[in-house]
Short mmCIF file of C-alpha atoms and ligand atoms in Angstrom, two decimals:
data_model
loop_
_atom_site.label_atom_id
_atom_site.label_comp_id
_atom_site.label_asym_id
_atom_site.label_seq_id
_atom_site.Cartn_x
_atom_site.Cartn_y
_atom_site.Cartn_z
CA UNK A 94 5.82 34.02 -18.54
CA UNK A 95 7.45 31.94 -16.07
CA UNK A 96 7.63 27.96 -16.07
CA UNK A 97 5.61 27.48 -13.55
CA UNK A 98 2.90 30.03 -14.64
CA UNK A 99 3.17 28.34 -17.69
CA UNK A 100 2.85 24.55 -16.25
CA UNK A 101 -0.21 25.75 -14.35
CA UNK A 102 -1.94 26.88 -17.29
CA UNK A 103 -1.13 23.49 -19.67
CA UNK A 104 -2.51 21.79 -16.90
CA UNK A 105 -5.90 24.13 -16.40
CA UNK A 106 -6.25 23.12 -20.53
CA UNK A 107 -5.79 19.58 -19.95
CA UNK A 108 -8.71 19.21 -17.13
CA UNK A 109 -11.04 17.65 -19.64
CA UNK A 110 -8.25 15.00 -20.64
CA UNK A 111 -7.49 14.51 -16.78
CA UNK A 112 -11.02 13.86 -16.17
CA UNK A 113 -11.64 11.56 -18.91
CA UNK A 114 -8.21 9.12 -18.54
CA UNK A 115 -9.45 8.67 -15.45
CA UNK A 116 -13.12 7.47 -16.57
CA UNK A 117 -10.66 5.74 -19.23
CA UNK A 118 -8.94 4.03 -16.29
CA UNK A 119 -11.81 3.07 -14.07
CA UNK A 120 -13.12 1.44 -16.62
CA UNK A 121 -11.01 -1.28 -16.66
CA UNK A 122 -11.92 -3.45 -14.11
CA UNK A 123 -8.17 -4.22 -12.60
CA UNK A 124 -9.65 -6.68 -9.71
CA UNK A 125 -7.59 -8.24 -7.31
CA UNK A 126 -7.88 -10.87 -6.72
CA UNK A 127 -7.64 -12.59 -8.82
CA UNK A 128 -5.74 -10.05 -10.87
CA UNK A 129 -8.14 -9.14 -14.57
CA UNK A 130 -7.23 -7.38 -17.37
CA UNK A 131 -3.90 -6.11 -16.34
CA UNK A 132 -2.83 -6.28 -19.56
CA UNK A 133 -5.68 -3.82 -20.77
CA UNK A 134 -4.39 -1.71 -18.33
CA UNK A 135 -0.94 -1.50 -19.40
CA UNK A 136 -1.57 -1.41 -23.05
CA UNK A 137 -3.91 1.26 -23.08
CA UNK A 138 -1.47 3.30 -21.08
CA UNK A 139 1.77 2.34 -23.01
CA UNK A 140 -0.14 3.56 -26.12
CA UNK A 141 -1.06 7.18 -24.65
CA UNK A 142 2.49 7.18 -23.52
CA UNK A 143 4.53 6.16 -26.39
CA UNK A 144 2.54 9.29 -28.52
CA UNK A 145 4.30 11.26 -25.98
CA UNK A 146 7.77 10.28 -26.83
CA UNK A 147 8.29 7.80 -24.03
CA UNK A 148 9.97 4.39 -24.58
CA UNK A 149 7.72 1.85 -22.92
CA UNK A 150 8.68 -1.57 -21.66
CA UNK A 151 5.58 -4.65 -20.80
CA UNK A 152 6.84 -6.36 -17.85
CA UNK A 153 5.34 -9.71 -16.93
CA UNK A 154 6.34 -10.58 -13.39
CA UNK A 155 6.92 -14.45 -14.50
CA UNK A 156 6.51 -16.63 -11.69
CA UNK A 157 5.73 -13.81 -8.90
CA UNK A 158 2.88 -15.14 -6.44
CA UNK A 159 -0.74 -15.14 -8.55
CA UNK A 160 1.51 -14.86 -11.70
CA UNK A 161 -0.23 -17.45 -14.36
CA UNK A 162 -1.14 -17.56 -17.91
CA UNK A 163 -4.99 -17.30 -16.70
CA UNK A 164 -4.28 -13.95 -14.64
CA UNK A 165 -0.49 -12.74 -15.48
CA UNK A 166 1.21 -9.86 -13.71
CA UNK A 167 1.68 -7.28 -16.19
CA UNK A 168 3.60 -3.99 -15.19
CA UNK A 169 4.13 -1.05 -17.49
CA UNK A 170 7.25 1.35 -17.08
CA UNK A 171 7.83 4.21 -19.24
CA UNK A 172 10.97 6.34 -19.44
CA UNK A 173 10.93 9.17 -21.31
CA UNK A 174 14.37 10.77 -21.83
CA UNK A 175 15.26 15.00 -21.77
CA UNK A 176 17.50 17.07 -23.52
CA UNK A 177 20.59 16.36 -21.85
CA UNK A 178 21.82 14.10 -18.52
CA UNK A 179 20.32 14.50 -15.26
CA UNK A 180 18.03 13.05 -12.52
CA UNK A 181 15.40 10.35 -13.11
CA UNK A 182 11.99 11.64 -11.43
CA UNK A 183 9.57 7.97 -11.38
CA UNK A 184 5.84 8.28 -10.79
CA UNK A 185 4.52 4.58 -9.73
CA UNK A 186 0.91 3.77 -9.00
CA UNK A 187 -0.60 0.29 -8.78
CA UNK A 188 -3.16 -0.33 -11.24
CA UNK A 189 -4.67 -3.22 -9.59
CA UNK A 190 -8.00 -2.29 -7.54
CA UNK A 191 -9.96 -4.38 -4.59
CA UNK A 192 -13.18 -6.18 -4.73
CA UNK A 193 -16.20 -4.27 -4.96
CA UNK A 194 -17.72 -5.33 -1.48
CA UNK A 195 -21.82 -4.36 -0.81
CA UNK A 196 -23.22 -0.75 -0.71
CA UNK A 197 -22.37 0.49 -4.05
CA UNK A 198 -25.29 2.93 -5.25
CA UNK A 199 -23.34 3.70 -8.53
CA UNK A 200 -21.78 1.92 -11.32
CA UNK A 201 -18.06 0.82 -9.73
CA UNK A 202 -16.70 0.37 -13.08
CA UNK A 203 -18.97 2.85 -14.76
CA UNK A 204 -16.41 6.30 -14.38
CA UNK A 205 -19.86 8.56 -13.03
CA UNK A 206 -19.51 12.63 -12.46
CA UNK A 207 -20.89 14.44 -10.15
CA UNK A 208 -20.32 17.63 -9.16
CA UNK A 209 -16.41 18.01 -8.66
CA UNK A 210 -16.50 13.97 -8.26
CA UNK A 211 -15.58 10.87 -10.19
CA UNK A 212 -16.86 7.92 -8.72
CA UNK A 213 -15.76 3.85 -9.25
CA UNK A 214 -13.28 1.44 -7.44
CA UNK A 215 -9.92 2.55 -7.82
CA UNK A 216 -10.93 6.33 -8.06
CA UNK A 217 -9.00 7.30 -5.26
CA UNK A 218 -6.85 4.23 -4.88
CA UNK A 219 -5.32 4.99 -6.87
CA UNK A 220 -6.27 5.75 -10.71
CA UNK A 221 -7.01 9.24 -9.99
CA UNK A 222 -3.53 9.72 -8.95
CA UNK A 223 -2.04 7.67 -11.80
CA UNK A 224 -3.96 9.83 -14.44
CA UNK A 225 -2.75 13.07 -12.31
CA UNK A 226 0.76 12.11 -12.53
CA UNK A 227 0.34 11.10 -16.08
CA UNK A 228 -1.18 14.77 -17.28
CA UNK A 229 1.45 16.62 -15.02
CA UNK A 230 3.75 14.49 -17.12
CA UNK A 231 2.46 15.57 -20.35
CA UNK A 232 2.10 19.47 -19.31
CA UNK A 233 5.62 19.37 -17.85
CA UNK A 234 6.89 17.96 -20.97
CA UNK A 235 5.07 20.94 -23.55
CA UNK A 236 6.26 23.49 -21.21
CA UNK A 237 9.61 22.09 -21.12
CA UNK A 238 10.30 20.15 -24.35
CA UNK A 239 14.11 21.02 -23.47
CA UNK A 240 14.27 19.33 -19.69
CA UNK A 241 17.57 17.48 -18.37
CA UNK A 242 17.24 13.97 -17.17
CA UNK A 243 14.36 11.46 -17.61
CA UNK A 244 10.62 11.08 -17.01
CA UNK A 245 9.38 7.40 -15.61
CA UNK A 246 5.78 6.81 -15.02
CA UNK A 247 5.00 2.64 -14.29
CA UNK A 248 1.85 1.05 -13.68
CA UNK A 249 2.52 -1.71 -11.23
CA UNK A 250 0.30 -5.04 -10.40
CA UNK A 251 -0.68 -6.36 -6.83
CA UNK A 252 0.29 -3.79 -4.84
CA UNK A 253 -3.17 -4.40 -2.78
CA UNK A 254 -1.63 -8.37 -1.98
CA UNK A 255 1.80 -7.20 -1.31
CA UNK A 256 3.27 -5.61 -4.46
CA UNK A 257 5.24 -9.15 -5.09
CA UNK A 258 3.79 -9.39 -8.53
CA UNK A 259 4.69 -5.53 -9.26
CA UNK A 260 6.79 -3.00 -7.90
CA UNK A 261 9.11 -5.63 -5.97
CA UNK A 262 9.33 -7.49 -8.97
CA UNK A 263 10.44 -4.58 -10.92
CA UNK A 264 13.06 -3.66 -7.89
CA UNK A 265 14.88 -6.98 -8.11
CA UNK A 266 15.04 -6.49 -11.94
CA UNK A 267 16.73 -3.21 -10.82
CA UNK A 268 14.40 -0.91 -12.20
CA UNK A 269 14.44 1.18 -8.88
CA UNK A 270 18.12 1.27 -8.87
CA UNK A 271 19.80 3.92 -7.60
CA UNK A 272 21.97 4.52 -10.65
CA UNK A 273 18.81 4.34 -12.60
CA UNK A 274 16.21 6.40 -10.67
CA UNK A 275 16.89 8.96 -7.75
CA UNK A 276 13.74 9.97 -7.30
CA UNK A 277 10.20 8.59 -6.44
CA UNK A 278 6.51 9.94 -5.78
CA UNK A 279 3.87 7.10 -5.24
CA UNK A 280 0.65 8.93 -6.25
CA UNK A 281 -1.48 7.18 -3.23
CA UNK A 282 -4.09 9.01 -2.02
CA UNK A 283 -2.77 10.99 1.19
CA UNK A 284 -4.58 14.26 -0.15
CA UNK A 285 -2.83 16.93 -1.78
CA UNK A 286 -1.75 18.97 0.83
CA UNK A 287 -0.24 16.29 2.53
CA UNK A 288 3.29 14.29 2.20
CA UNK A 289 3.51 10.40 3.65
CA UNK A 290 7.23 9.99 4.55
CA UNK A 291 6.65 5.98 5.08
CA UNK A 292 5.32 3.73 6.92
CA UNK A 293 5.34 1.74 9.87
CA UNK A 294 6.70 -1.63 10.10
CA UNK A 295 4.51 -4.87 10.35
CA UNK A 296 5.02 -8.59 11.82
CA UNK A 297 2.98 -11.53 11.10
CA UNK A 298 2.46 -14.15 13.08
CA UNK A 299 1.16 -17.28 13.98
CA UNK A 300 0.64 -18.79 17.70
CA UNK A 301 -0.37 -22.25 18.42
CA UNK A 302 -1.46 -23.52 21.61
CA UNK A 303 -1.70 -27.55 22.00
CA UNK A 304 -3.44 -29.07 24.34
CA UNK A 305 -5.08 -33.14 24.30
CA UNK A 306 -8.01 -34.67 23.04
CA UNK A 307 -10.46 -36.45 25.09
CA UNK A 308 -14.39 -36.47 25.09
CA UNK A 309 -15.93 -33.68 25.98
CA UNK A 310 -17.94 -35.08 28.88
CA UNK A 311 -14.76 -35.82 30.49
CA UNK A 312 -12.31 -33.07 29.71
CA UNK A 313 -10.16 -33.37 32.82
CA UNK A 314 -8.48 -36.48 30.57
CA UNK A 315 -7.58 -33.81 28.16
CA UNK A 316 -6.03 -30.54 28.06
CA UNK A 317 -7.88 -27.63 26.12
CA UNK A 318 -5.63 -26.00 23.96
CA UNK A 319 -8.46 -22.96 24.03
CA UNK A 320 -8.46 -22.36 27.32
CA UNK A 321 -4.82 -21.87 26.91
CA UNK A 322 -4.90 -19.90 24.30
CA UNK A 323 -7.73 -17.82 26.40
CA UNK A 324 -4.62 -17.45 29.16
CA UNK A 325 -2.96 -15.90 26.29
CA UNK A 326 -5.54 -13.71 25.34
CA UNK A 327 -6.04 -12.66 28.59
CA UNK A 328 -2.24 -11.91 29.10
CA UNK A 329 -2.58 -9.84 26.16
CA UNK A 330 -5.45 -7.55 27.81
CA UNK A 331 -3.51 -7.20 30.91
CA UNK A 332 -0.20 -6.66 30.11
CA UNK A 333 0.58 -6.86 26.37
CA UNK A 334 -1.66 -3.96 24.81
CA UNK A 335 -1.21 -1.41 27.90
CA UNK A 336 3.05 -1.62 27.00
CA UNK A 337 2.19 -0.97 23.32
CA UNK A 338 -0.16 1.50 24.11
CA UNK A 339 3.04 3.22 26.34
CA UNK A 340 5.33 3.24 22.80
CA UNK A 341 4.73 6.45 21.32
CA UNK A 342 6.53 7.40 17.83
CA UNK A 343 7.87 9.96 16.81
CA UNK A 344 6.55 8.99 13.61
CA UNK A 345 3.75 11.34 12.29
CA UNK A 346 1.78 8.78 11.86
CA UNK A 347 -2.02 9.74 10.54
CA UNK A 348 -4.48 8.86 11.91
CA UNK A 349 -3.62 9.91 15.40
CA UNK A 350 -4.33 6.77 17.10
CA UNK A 351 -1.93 4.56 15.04
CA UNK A 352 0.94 6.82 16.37
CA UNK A 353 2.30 4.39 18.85
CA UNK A 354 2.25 0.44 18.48
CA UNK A 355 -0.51 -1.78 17.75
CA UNK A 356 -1.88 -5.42 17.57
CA UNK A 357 -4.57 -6.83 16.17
CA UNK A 358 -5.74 -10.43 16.34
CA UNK A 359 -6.85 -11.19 12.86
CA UNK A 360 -8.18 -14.62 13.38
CA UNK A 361 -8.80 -17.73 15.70
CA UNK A 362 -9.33 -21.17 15.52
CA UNK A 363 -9.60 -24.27 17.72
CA UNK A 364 -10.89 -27.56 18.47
CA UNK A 365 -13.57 -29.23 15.79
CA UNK A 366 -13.31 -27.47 12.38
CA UNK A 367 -16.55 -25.80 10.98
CA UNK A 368 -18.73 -27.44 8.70
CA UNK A 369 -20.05 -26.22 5.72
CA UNK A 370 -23.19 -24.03 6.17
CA UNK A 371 -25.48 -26.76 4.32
CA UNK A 372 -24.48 -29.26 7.17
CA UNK A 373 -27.13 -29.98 9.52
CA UNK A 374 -25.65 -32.88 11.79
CA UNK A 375 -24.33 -31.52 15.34
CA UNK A 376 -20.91 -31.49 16.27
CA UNK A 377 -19.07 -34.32 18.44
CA UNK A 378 -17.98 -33.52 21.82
CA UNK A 379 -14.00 -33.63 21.87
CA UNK A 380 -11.71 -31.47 24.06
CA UNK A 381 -9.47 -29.19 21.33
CA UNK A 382 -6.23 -30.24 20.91
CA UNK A 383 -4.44 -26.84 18.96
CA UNK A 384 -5.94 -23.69 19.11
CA UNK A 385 -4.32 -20.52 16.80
CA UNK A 386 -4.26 -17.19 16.29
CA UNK A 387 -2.72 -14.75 13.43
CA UNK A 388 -1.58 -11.49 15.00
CA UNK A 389 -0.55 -8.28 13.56
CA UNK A 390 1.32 -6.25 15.27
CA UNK A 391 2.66 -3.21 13.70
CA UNK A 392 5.67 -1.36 14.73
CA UNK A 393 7.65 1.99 14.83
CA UNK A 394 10.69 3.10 13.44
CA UNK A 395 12.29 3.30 17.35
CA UNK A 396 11.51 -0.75 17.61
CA UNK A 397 13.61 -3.49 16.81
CA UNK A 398 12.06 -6.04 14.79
CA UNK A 399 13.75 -8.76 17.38
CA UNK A 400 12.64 -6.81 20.02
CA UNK A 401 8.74 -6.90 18.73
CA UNK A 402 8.81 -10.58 18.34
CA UNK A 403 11.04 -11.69 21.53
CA UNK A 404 7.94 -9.41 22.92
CA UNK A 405 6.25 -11.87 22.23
CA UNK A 406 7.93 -14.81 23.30
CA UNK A 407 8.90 -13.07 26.39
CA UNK A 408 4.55 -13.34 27.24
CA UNK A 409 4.18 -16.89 26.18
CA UNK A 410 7.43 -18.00 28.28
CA UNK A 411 5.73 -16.06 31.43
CA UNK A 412 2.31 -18.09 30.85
CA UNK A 413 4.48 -21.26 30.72
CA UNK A 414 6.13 -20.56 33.91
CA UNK A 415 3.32 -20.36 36.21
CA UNK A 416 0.48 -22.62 33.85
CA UNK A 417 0.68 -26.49 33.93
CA UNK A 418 0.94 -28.43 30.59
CA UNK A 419 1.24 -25.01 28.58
CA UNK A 420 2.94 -25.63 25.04
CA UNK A 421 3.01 -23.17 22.32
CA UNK A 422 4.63 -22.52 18.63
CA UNK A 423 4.98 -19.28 17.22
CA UNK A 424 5.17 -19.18 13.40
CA UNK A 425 6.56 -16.27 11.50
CA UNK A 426 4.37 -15.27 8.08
CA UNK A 427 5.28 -12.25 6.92
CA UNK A 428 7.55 -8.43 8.11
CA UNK A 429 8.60 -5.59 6.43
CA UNK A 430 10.43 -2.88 8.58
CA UNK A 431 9.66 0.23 8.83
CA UNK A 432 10.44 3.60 6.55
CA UNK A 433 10.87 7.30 6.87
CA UNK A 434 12.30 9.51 4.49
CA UNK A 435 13.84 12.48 5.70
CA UNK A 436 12.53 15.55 5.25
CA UNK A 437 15.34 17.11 3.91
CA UNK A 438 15.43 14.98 0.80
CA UNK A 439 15.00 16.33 -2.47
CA UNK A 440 11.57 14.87 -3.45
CA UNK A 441 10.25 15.96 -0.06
CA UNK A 442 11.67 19.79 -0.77
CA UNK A 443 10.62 19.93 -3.68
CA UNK A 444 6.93 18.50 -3.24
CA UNK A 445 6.88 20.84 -0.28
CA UNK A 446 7.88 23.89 -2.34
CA UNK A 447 5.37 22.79 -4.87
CA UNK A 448 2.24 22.52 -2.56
CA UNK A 449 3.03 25.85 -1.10
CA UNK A 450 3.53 27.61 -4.42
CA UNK A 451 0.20 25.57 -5.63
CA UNK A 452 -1.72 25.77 -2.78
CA UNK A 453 -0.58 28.67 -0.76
CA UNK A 454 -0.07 26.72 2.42
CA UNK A 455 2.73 24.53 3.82
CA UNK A 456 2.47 21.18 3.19
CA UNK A 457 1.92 18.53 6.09
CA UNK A 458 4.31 15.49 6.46
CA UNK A 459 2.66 12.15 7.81
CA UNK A 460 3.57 8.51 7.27
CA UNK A 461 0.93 5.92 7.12
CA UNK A 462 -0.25 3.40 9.16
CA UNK A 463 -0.31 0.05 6.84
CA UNK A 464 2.55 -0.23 4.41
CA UNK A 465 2.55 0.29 0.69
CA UNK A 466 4.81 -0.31 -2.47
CA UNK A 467 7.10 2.20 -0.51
CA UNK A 468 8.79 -1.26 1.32
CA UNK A 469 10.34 -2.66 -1.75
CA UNK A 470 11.75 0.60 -3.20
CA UNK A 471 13.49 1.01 -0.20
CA UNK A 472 14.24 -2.53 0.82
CA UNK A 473 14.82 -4.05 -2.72
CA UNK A 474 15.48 -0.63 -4.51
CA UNK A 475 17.74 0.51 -1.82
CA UNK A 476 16.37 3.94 -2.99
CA UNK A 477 15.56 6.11 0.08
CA UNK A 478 14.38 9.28 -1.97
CA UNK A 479 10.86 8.04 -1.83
CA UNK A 480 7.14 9.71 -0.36
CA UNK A 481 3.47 9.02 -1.26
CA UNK A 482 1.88 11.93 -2.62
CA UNK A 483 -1.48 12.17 -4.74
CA UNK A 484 -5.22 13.25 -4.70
CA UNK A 485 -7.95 11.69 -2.97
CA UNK A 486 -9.13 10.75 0.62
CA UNK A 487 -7.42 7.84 1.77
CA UNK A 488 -10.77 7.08 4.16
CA UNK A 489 -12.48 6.56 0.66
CA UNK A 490 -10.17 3.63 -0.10
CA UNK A 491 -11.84 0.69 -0.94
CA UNK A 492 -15.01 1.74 -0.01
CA UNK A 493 -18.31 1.42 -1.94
CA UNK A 494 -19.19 4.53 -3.90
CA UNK A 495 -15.27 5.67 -3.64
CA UNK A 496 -14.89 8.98 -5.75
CA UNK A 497 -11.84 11.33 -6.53
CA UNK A 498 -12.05 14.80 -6.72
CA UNK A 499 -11.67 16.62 -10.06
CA UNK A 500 -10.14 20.05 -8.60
CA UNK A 501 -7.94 17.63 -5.86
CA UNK A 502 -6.24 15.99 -8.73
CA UNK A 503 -5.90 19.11 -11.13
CA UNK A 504 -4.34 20.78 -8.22
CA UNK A 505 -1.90 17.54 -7.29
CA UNK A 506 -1.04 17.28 -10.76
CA UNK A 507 -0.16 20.90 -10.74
CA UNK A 508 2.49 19.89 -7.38
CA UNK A 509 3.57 16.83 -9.25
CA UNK A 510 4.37 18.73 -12.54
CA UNK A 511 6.10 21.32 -10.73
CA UNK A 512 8.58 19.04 -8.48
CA UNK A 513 9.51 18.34 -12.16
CA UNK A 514 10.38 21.77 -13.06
CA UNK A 515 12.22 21.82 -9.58
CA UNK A 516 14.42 19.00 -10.39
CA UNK A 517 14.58 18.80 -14.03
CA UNK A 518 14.42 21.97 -15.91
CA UNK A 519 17.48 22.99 -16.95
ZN1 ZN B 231 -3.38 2.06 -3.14
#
């Protein structure tokens, strides 16, 4: 019998153990924030592991952001080393999952079948992918005892607020080196026909319009910083989102309508603050003196992250010019640039290889709209042989009643098990 043959067929006998480390997993309730029982998480999975012959390593991210002795970032990585020297293939998933929100009609943390599906928060995103990755592990290994190289499998904290307390963490401790790992899959949920290259690249911002107090009755002996800010807004409208709607990518970026560049306005604020809901006074009539505004504006891989933001300032400098009394401060928060592996890098030939001799159809490349623990592997890491690839519908992410399918990740653990056999059998 062949290897792969045989890999399929450890990993048809395993279904019942894929299904039920994944109950396993849901059932730890891995919120964030404000970041519980991460070292559950990590324990439970660096017991299963170390039965398997891998050496396992508890990494508290001392000090990261949300890091405290009330809610520490713990991080699991696993290496489990072949027969003789070769490549390092690492499967990372987050363990951390987001708040529950309203809606649910099942037990989130309860790990219910039905049908083909497992339902609870985090079943797609992404501990249906982690326990995939996990069993293709395992099957690779009893098919393969004698493989060159190493196995890594981590399970990383906050990647859903930014991945500072997890995978980037672990990069500046050089655990993503490229002398230590050359390979990476991030078992996200992109579905299992599909490959995510990267990601787009994202800018933060804050803009602050001033204006003068005065009372309200009399506001020509103030200035209104909103009404600025509403010549800003209305810039935006006219000019600013019809030239990012122009910048198309070549970026197969899913879904369709995040293939070119975007903005959103994720807040605003001005003049008197809000009370608190149980006040009952009314408010006092005063012109606002600073108004602000958080953008997001998310960029390709043909943009310069100069270019995005002197975009920016370009539009405010053009309101100044021709609007009396118009002041403004742009603050930066936060920007990670963009990423695209190429397709003709080994992970990507060999997932591709594997879907099609899983699957029976070619695989589909995309990159994703948002960005995900990708950014610090390649940023921190400086490792560019990197995709997201796992089970489950990424529309399902974070919803209530999210599920994972049972076939979908028996059949991605099948791909993941044989990109091993691609890179590391001897
Ligand atoms: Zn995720």
């Amino acid at each position: 019998m062949d290897l792969n043959t045989l890999i399929k067929l450890e990993i048809d006998s395993r279904r019942d153990e894929l299904v039920a480390l994944t109950q396993d997993l849901i059932r730890i309730p891995t919120l964030n924030p404000p970041g519980r029982h991460y070292r559950e998480i990590c324990d439970y999975l660096a017991e299963r592991l170390a039965r398997q012959g891998f050496q396992v390593e508890l990494i508290r991210a001392h000090d990261a952001p949300g890091d405290s002795d009330t809610y520490p970032r713990w991080n699991l990585v696993a290496r489990r080393e072949g027969a003789a020297p070769g490549d390092c293939v690492h499967f990372n998933s987050h363990h951390d999952v987001v708040e529950l929100g309203h809606g649910w009609t099942r037990d989130p943390f309860g790990g219910e079948i039905e049908g083909d599906r497992i339902y609870g928060r985090g079943a797609c995103d992404m501990k249906g992918g982690l326990a995939a990755s996990v069993i293709a592990a395992e099957a690779f290994i009893a098919a393969c005892p004698d493989y060159h190289g190493a196995i890594e499998i981590s399970a990383t904290a906050d990647e859903e607020s930014g991945g500072y307390g997890g995978v980037a963490y672990l990069a500046t401790k050089g655990y993503f080196a490229p002398e230590r790992v050359q390979h990476v899959i991030i078992p996200e949920p992109l579905h299992k026909d599909q490959i995510c290259l990267g990601h787009r690249g994202v800018w933060w911002a804050e803009i602050e319009t001033h204006g003068r107090i005065a009372h309200g009755s009399m506001p020509f002996l103030g200035d209104s910083a909103i009404r600025h800010m509403s010549a800003v807004l209305t810039e935006m409208e006219e000019t600013l989102y019809p030239l990012l709607a122009s910048k198309r990518t070549e970026m197969p970026v899913i879904p369709e309508g995040a293939r070119q560049s975007t903005l959103n306005v994720n807040a605003i604020h001005g003049g008197a603050p809000e009370q608190a809901p149980d006040f009952t006074g009314l408010p006092a009539p005063c012109v606002a003196d600073r108004c602000r505004i958080v953008i997001d504006r998310r960029f390709l891989i043909e943009e310069q992250i100069d270019e995005v933001k002197s975009e920016i300032t370009a539009m405010m400098e053009h309101i100044r010019a021709r609007r009396p009394g118009f002041s403004y401060e742009i603050r930066d928060l936060f920007e990670v640039q963009p990423t695209m592996t190429d397709r003709d890098a080994p992970v990507v030939r060999s997932t591709a290889a594997a879907i099609e001799a899983v699957l029976g159809r070619e695989a589909a490349y995309v990159v994703s709209p948002g960005t995900y623990d990708q950014k610090h592997i390649d940023r921190i890491g400086r490792l560019k042989n990197c995709i997201a690839y796992g089970p489950g519908l990424l529309e399902l992410a974070h919803q209530p009643d999210e599920w994972v399918g049972i076939t979908d990740m028996a059949d991605s653990a099948k791909v993941m098990a044989l990109v091993l056999a691609e890179l590391l059998a001897p």
